[in-house]
Amino acid sequence: MAKRSATPVIARRRAKAVTLPRNVPHRFLRLLAASPKIARRRQRQRQRSLIAVPSSFRPPLGNSEKPRCAIQSRTPSPTHEAETPQKPKRPEPPHEESPDVAAAAAAGKYWAHRHSLFTLYDRGVRMDAEGWYSATPESIAAAQAARAAPAGLVVDAFAGVGGNSIQFAARGCYVIAVEIDPCKVQLARHNARIYGVEDMIEFVVGDFFRLAPSLKADLVFLSPPWGGPSYYQAPIYTLDMLKPKDGYTLFQAAQKIARDIIMFLPRNVDIVQVEELSWLCSPPLDFESEENYVQHRFKGITAYFGNAAR
């Protein structure tokens, strides 16, 4: 049997001569002769318009499939070199508004009540954002200060922007205003200067619970933070909701300073719990509670203990 040659047979096509009809215009002959050139020119333009494939691109290959590229790559120019991948940027921390912006936002909500907080507000009273909703209205603060003996020594445990301290000083009392926030102390001192009682108030920057064992006075006024404007959402406000410590711990710290204590509490406070505070002393303290209104609006409850109760 004859063996087949291992040399591959290459099939070649021969160009067939095109027989042109007679009487064909000369222009048609020229166009027909130039058609291969036009086709090659279009092919080159099409190749140039293809997108360059980056050098890192590798098409998926099968086990027996050879790499084929359907798109012809070009060597990128220096100005179009692929950029090196950059590390993802860390998320920026949330924007914290400045104290002035926060105070302005709070002022917009409570602006209509500014004169109920400070009657001399138009003379330059200053408050921070918390002061707009935590300052005791001036009429209530004056009624609370009226329970103090003139020329007595009063400790304002949470002075804030100075609303209560100013009224005790206007009563003729010497006041020790304790506030842990130095910014609030500056505001309180400024407001006391406007009311003309700055020389009657000693401002102390510090933690009331640390200072209480070393303080002695005739009366202690307690208006601790209630937890923000959302305090009224609780059906019953209990003493353990007060900040920074519960009402029982707060009252016991005040007892080390004086027997006469005044507490300004939320309007929805559990009054039974408040009355129980009077039993922490032996003998029990006299107790009185008072509802406080401003323009027929229920603002809070003031509890009087000891000689401050009538």
XYZ file of C-alpha atoms in Angstrom, residues 19-303:
285
model
C -13.436 39.340 -19.217
C -14.801 42.807 -19.615
C -17.458 43.545 -22.115
C -16.678 45.794 -24.943
C -17.728 49.392 -25.085
C -17.277 49.802 -21.259
C -16.554 53.370 -20.273
C -12.994 54.182 -19.342
C -14.011 55.621 -15.914
C -15.603 52.334 -14.883
C -12.393 50.505 -15.681
C -10.382 52.814 -13.470
C -12.852 52.370 -10.562
C -12.785 48.614 -10.935
C -9.001 48.563 -10.859
C -8.884 50.727 -7.710
C -11.466 48.737 -5.667
C -8.854 46.471 -3.959
C -6.934 49.553 -2.795
C -10.111 51.125 -1.413
C -10.935 47.942 0.481
C -7.474 47.767 2.040
C -7.666 51.460 3.006
C -10.996 50.953 4.756
C -9.631 47.933 6.580
C -6.677 49.944 7.889
C -9.001 52.745 9.080
C -11.185 50.211 10.850
C -8.179 48.716 12.608
C -6.991 52.147 13.762
C -10.374 52.905 15.306
C -10.267 49.797 17.480
C -9.723 50.322 21.210
C -6.319 49.340 22.516
C -6.378 46.330 24.791
C -4.403 46.811 28.040
C -1.436 44.576 28.562
C -3.024 43.049 31.697
C -5.990 41.672 29.698
C -5.949 37.936 29.185
C -8.852 36.233 27.444
C -10.148 33.058 29.078
C -8.570 29.923 27.589
C -9.859 26.412 27.482
C -7.787 23.294 27.892
C -7.187 22.853 24.164
C -8.037 26.260 22.846
C -5.247 28.479 21.657
C -5.244 32.158 22.574
C -6.940 34.257 19.994
C -7.548 37.961 20.137
C -10.428 39.443 18.227
C -9.206 42.980 18.809
C -5.850 44.120 17.540
C -3.933 45.936 20.261
C -1.839 48.969 19.816
C 1.120 50.080 21.864
C -0.190 52.964 23.953
C 1.567 56.254 23.677
C 3.251 57.736 26.760
C 0.370 60.173 27.201
C -2.197 57.360 27.230
C -0.460 54.910 29.516
C -2.695 52.951 31.822
C -2.842 54.551 35.244
C -1.692 52.536 38.203
C -4.581 51.444 40.413
C -5.015 53.712 43.432
C -5.917 52.623 46.914
C -9.529 53.316 47.863
C -9.906 56.505 49.825
C -10.888 56.224 53.425
C -14.367 57.550 54.171
C -14.241 61.021 55.591
C -15.525 61.412 59.154
C -19.003 62.895 59.472
C -19.043 66.634 59.416
C -19.491 68.103 62.848
C -21.124 71.457 62.927
C -19.486 74.164 64.953
C -20.983 75.252 68.302
C -22.053 78.555 66.731
C -23.954 76.754 63.955
C -25.593 74.375 66.433
C -26.589 77.280 68.667
C -28.055 79.121 65.690
C -30.103 76.057 64.729
C -31.430 75.722 68.277
C -32.123 79.444 68.434
C -34.281 79.177 65.340
C -36.551 76.692 67.133
C -36.706 78.450 70.505
C -36.297 82.020 69.297
C -39.856 82.995 70.181
C -39.184 82.077 73.846
C -35.952 84.035 74.222
C -37.460 86.712 76.475
C -39.078 84.103 78.706
C -35.611 82.623 79.294
C -33.864 85.969 79.807
C -35.820 89.216 79.895
C -32.586 91.088 79.122
C -31.817 88.929 76.112
C -31.676 91.921 73.761
C -28.807 93.391 75.785
C -26.465 90.630 74.608
C -27.290 87.423 76.490
C -25.424 84.448 75.069
C -26.391 80.786 75.009
C -25.089 77.615 73.434
C -27.258 75.024 71.681
C -28.047 73.157 74.909
C -28.804 76.340 76.782
C -31.741 77.140 74.527
C -33.724 74.163 75.799
C -32.150 73.573 79.224
C -32.135 77.052 80.764
C -34.824 77.600 83.400
C -37.325 80.277 82.308
C -36.626 83.466 84.221
C -40.028 83.692 85.933
C -39.660 80.144 87.273
C -36.061 80.769 88.348
C -37.146 83.901 90.230
C -39.899 81.964 92.052
C -37.405 79.274 93.018
C -34.891 81.840 94.259
C -37.578 83.443 96.425
C -37.456 80.347 98.661
C -33.826 81.040 99.586
C -32.963 83.192 102.588
C -31.428 86.550 101.585
C -27.672 86.760 102.144
C -27.511 82.967 102.260
C -24.968 80.751 100.523
C -26.372 78.753 97.584
C -24.691 76.035 95.534
C -25.997 75.767 91.958
C -24.861 72.244 91.080
C -25.487 72.440 87.309
C -25.214 76.135 86.504
C -25.369 75.872 82.697
C -25.567 79.330 81.119
C -26.388 80.922 84.494
C -30.168 81.404 84.539
C -30.750 80.179 88.108
C -27.488 81.516 89.503
C -28.377 84.997 88.288
C -31.771 84.913 90.027
C -30.307 83.654 93.313
C -27.737 86.442 93.144
C -30.472 88.973 92.389
C -32.205 87.713 95.527
C -29.144 88.765 97.498
C -27.553 85.332 97.903
C -23.937 84.517 97.369
C -23.799 81.739 94.770
C -21.256 79.030 94.006
C -22.047 78.086 90.392
C -20.606 74.675 89.512
C -20.427 73.674 85.844
C -18.297 70.998 84.213
C -18.266 72.682 80.779
C -15.849 75.651 80.683
C -17.615 77.114 77.633
C -20.875 77.310 79.548
C -19.047 78.962 82.440
C -17.865 81.723 80.116
C -21.412 82.244 78.864
C -22.806 82.265 82.400
C -20.233 84.821 83.551
C -21.052 87.019 80.562
C -24.794 86.829 81.277
C -24.252 87.587 84.971
C -22.340 90.691 83.939
C -25.334 91.843 81.882
C -27.625 91.439 84.918
C -25.101 93.214 87.151
C -24.599 90.330 89.618
C -21.231 89.002 88.491
C -19.620 89.925 91.814
C -22.196 87.810 93.702
C -21.349 84.571 91.868
C -18.271 82.388 92.162
C -17.990 80.258 89.029
C -16.280 76.883 89.431
C -15.362 74.573 86.543
C -15.616 71.027 87.832
C -17.631 67.889 88.480
C -20.283 68.439 91.132
C -20.040 64.868 92.440
C -16.319 65.285 93.117
C -16.701 68.724 94.672
C -19.739 67.932 96.847
C -17.816 66.380 99.811
C -15.798 69.609 100.188
C -18.699 72.079 99.898
C -20.936 73.539 102.600
C -23.864 75.887 102.012
C -27.312 76.918 103.216
C -29.144 75.604 100.150
C -28.421 73.423 97.130
C -30.213 73.938 93.845
C -30.375 70.915 91.516
C -31.396 71.185 87.882
C -29.541 68.280 86.274
C -29.770 67.473 82.550
C -33.063 65.791 81.695
C -31.745 64.000 78.615
C -32.594 66.524 75.907
C -35.912 67.765 74.494
C -37.149 64.199 73.985
C -37.645 63.676 77.743
C -41.400 64.287 77.458
C -41.841 61.250 75.188
C -41.622 58.967 78.227
C -45.076 58.348 79.766
C -43.515 58.583 83.242
C -40.124 60.129 83.828
C -38.303 58.214 86.567
C -35.413 59.518 88.627
C -32.970 57.042 87.141
C -33.362 58.828 83.793
C -31.594 61.941 85.064
C -28.066 62.680 83.848
C -25.210 62.144 84.560
C -26.356 60.038 87.561
C -29.715 58.972 88.920
C -31.773 61.212 91.167
C -31.097 59.229 94.343
C -27.322 59.524 93.976
C -27.711 63.193 93.134
C -29.870 63.901 96.180
C -27.501 62.098 98.542
C -24.580 64.143 97.211
C -26.545 67.338 97.857
C -27.392 66.243 101.416
C -23.703 66.389 102.286
C -23.767 70.103 101.530
C -27.050 71.324 103.011
C -30.409 70.099 104.343
C -32.392 72.573 102.243
C -32.599 71.388 98.648
C -34.534 72.557 95.596
C -34.891 70.333 92.519
C -36.255 71.396 89.133
C -37.598 68.312 87.334
C -39.525 67.409 84.157
C -43.301 67.846 84.097
C -43.851 64.097 83.617
C -41.653 63.050 86.560
C -42.887 60.366 88.946
C -43.837 62.584 91.870
C -44.061 59.597 94.227
C -40.375 58.866 93.667
C -39.547 62.511 94.258
C -41.388 62.533 97.574
C -39.521 59.405 98.656
C -36.295 61.410 98.539
C -37.369 63.247 101.673
C -37.198 59.940 103.554
C -33.486 59.552 102.879
C -32.833 61.856 105.853
C -33.423 61.129 109.501
C -35.681 62.736 110.531
C -37.425 63.036 107.133
C -37.343 66.410 105.423
C -40.373 68.558 104.800
C -41.501 68.216 101.214
C -43.459 70.356 98.798
C -43.979 70.139 95.040
C -45.013 72.943 92.724
C -46.127 72.923 89.105
C -44.477 75.636 87.018
C -46.179 77.374 84.116
C -45.064 80.002 81.615
C -47.856 81.672 79.648
C -50.222 78.836 80.584
C -47.728 76.219 79.387
C -46.686 73.472 81.777
C -42.874 73.625 81.936
C -41.824 71.503 84.904
C -42.148 70.606 88.584
C -40.116 72.110 91.394
C -39.570 70.016 94.537
